[in-house]
Short mmCIF file of C-alpha atoms and ligand atoms in Angstrom, two decimals:
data_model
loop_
_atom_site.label_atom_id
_atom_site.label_comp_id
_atom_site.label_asym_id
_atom_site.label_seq_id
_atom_site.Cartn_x
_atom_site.Cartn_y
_atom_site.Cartn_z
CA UNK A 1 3.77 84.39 67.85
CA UNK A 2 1.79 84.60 71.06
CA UNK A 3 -1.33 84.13 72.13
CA UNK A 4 -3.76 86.32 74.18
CA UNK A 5 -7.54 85.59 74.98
CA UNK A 6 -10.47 87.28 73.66
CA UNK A 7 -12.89 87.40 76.11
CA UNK A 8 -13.85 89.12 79.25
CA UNK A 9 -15.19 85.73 80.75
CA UNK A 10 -12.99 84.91 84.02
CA UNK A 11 -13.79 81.40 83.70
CA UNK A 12 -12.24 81.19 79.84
CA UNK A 13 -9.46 83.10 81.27
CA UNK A 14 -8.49 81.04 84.23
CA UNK A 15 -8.85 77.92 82.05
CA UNK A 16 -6.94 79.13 79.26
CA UNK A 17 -4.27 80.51 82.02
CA UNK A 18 -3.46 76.75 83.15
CA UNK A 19 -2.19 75.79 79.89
CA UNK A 20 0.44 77.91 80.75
CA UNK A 21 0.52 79.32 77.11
CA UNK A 22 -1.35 82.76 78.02
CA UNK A 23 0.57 85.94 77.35
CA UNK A 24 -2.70 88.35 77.68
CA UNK A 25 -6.11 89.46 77.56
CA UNK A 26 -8.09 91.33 75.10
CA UNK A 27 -11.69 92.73 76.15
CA UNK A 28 -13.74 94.99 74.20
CA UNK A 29 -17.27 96.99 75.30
CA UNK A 30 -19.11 94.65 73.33
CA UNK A 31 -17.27 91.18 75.44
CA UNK A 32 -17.39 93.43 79.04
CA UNK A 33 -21.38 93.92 78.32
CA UNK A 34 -21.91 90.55 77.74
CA UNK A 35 -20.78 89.34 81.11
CA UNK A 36 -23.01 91.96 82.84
CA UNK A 37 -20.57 92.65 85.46
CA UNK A 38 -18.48 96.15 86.72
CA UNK A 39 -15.98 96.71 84.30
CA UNK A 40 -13.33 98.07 86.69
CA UNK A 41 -14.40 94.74 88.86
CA UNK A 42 -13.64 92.91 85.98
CA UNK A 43 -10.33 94.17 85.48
CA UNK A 44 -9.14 93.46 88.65
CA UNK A 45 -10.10 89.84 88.81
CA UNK A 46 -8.33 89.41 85.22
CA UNK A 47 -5.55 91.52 85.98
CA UNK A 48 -5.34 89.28 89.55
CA UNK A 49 -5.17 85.98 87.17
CA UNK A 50 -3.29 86.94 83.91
CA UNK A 51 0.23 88.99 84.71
CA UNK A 52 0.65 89.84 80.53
CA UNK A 53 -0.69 92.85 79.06
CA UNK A 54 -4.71 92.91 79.77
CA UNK A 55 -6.25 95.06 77.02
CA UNK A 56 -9.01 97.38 77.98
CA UNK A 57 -11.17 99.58 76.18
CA UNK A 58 -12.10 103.54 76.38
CA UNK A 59 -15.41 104.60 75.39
CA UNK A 60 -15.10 108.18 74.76
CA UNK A 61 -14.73 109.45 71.29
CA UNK A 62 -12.60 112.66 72.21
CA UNK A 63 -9.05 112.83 73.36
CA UNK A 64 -9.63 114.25 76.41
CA UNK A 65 -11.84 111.89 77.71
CA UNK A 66 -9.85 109.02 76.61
CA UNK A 67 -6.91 110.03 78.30
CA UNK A 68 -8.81 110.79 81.56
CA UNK A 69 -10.57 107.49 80.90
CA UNK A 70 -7.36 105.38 80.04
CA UNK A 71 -5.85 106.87 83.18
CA UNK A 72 -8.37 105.76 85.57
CA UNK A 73 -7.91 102.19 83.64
CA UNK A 74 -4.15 102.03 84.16
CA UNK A 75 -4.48 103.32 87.43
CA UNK A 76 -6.25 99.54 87.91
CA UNK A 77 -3.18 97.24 87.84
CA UNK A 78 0.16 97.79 85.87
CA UNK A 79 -0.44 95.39 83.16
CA UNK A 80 -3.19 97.26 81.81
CA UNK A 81 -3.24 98.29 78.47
CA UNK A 82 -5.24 101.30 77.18
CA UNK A 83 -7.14 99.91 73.93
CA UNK A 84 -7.99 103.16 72.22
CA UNK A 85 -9.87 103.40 68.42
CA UNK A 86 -8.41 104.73 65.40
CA UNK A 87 -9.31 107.85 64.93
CA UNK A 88 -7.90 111.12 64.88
CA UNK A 89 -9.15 111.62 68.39
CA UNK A 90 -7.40 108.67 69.27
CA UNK A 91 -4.36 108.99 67.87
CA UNK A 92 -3.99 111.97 69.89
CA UNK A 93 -5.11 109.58 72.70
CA UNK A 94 -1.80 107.17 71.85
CA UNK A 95 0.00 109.93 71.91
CA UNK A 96 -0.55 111.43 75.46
CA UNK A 97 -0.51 107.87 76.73
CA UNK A 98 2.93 107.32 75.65
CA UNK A 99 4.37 110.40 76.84
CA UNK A 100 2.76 108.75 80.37
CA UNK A 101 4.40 105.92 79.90
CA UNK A 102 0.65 104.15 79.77
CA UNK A 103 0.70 101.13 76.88
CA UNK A 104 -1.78 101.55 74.20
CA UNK A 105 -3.59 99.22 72.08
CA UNK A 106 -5.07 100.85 69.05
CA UNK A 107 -8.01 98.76 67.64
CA UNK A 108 -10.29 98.49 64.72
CA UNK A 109 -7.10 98.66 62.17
CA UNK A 110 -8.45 97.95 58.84
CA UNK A 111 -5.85 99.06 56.18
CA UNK A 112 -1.87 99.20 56.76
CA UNK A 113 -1.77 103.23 56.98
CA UNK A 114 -4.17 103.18 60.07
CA UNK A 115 -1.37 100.92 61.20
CA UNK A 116 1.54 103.07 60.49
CA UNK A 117 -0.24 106.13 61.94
CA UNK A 118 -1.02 104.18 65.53
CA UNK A 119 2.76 103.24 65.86
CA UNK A 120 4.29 106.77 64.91
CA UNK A 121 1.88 108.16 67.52
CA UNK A 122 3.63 105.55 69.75
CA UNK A 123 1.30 102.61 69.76
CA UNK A 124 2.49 99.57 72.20
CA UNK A 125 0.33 97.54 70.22
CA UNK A 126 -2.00 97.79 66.38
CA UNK A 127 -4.96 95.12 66.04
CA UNK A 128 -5.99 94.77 62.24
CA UNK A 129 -9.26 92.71 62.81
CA UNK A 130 -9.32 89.96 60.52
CA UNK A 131 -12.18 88.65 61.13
CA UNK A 132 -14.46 91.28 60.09
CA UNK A 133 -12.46 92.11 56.81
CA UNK A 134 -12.71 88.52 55.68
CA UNK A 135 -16.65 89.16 56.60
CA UNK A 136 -16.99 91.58 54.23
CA UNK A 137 -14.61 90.13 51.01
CA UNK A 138 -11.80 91.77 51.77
CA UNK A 139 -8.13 89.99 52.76
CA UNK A 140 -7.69 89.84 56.71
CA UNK A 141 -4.56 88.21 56.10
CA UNK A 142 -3.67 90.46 53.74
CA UNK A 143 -3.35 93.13 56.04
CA UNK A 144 -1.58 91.06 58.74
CA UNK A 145 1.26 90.57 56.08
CA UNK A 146 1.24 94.11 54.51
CA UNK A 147 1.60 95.73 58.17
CA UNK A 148 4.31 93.22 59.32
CA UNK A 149 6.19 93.76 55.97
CA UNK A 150 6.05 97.94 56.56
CA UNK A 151 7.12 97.42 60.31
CA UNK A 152 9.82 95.41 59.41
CA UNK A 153 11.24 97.98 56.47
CA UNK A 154 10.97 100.63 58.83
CA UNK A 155 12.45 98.97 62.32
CA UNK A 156 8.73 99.76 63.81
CA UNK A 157 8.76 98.19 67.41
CA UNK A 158 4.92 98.32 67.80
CA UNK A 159 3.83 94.52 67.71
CA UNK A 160 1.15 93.08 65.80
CA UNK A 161 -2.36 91.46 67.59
CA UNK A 162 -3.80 89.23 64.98
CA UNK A 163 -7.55 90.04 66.21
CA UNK A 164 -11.03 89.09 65.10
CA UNK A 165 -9.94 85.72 64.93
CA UNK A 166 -12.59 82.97 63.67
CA UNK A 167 -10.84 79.67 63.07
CA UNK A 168 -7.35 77.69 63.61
CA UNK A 169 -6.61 78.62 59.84
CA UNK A 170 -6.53 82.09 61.13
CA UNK A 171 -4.31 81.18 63.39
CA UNK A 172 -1.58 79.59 61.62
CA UNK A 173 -1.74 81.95 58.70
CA UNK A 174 -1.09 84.74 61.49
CA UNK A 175 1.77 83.53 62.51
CA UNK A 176 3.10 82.88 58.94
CA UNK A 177 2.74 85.99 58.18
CA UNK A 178 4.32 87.91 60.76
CA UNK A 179 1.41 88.51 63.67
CA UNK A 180 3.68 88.94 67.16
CA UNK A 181 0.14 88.15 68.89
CA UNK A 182 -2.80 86.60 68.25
CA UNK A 183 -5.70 86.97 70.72
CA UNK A 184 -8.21 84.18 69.65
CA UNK A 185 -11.86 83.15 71.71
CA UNK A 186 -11.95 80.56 73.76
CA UNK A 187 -13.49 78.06 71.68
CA UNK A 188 -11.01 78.99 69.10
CA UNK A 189 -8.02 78.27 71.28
CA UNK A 190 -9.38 75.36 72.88
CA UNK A 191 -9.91 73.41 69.00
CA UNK A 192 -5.99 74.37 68.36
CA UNK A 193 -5.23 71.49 70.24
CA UNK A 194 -7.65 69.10 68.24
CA UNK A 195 -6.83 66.51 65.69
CA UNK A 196 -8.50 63.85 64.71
CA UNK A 197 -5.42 61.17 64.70
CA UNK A 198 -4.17 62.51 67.90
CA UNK A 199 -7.39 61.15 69.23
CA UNK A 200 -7.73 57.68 66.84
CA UNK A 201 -3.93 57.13 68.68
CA UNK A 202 -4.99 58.08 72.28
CA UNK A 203 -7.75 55.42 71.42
CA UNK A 204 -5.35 52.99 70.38
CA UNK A 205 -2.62 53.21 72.78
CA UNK A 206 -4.83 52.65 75.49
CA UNK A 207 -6.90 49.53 73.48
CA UNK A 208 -3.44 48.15 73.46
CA UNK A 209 -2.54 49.01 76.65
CA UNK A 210 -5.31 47.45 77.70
CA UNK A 211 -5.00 44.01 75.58
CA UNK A 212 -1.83 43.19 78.18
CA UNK A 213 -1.89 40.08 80.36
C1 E4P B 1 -9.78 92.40 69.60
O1 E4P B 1 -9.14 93.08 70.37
C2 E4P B 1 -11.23 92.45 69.46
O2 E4P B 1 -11.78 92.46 70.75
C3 E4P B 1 -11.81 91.24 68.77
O3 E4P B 1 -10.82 90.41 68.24
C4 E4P B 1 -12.95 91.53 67.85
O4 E4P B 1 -13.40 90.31 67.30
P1 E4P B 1 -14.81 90.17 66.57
O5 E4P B 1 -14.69 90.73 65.19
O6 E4P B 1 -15.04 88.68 66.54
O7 E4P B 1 -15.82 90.90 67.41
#
């Protein structure tokens, strides 16, 4: 499994970029409006930092201003990706954009047929959001399984983003159960790395270290 970053902060991004683990970027209106900034400004500085897929989002809600919006995205740098809803609008969307050549991320997946749909309309990418499943009682990583198990049966190349991620259990459980991606926050990714014995032994090496004549 690999990892992209959730965020449209450039700082998170950079950092995250140095420990040379980062495979993308994910943004969504709701991370872009939070940083207050241009998107298309935006999407040049990450696209300048990150050289994996860099997700980015349409706001129209019919086809024909998606494509003319996910055009002017692409048009941006070549790693874009167009993130696109699921809808019927969008699907169309997907559709267009990979006749274009243009990779497409389709987002707010919350059952395994939105899934199949996105990838027979020729979806680069589908992003069940676990997150907000789990939020509501339902299984996130249910979902993650059930759509890796159908892709699999059916030779589906369309990869899997693990999104909506909320905790390093998440994250494991992901990759267990057949995520290609995850794209995690930055305080997410940054508490992988944390264990409390890796830090009792740093302690301790160095006491000894330390104790040496
Ligand atoms: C993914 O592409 C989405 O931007 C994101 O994971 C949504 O996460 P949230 O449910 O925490 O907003």
């Amino acid at each position: 499994m690999k990892f992209f970053i959730d965020t449209a902060n450039i700082e998170d991004i950079r950092e995250a970029n140095k420990l040379g683990i980062l495979a993308g970027v994910t943004t969504n209106p709701s991370l872009v409006a939070k940083e207050g900034v241009s998107f298309h400004d935006r999407l040049r500085e990450i696209t300048e930092e990150v050289s994996g897929s860099v997700s980015a989002e349409v706001i129209s809600e019919d086809a024909e201003g998606m494509i003319e919006e996910g055009k002017e995205l692409a048009a941006i740098a070549p790693n874009i990706t167009v993130k696109v809803p699921m809808t019927l609008e969008g699907l169309k969307a997907v559709k267009a954009f990979s006749d274009l050549n243009i990779k497409t991320n389709v987002t707010l997946i919350f059952n395994a047929n939105q899934a199949l749909l996105a990838a027979r309309a020729g979806a680069t990418y589908v992003s069940p959001f676990l997150g907000r499943l789990d939020d509501i009682g339902q299984d996130g990583m249910e979902l993650i399984a059930n759509v890796a198990a159908i892709f699999d049966r059916h030779s589906i190349q369309t990869e899997i983003i693990a999104a909506s991620i909320r905790h390093p259990i998440h994250v494991t459980d992901a990759a267990l159960n057949g995520a290609h991606i995850a794209t995690i926050p930055f305080n997410v990714l940054s508490s992988l790395v944390k264990h409390p014995l890796t830090d009792q032994g740093i302690e301790k090496f160095l006491a000894d270290w330390n104790k040496q004549k």
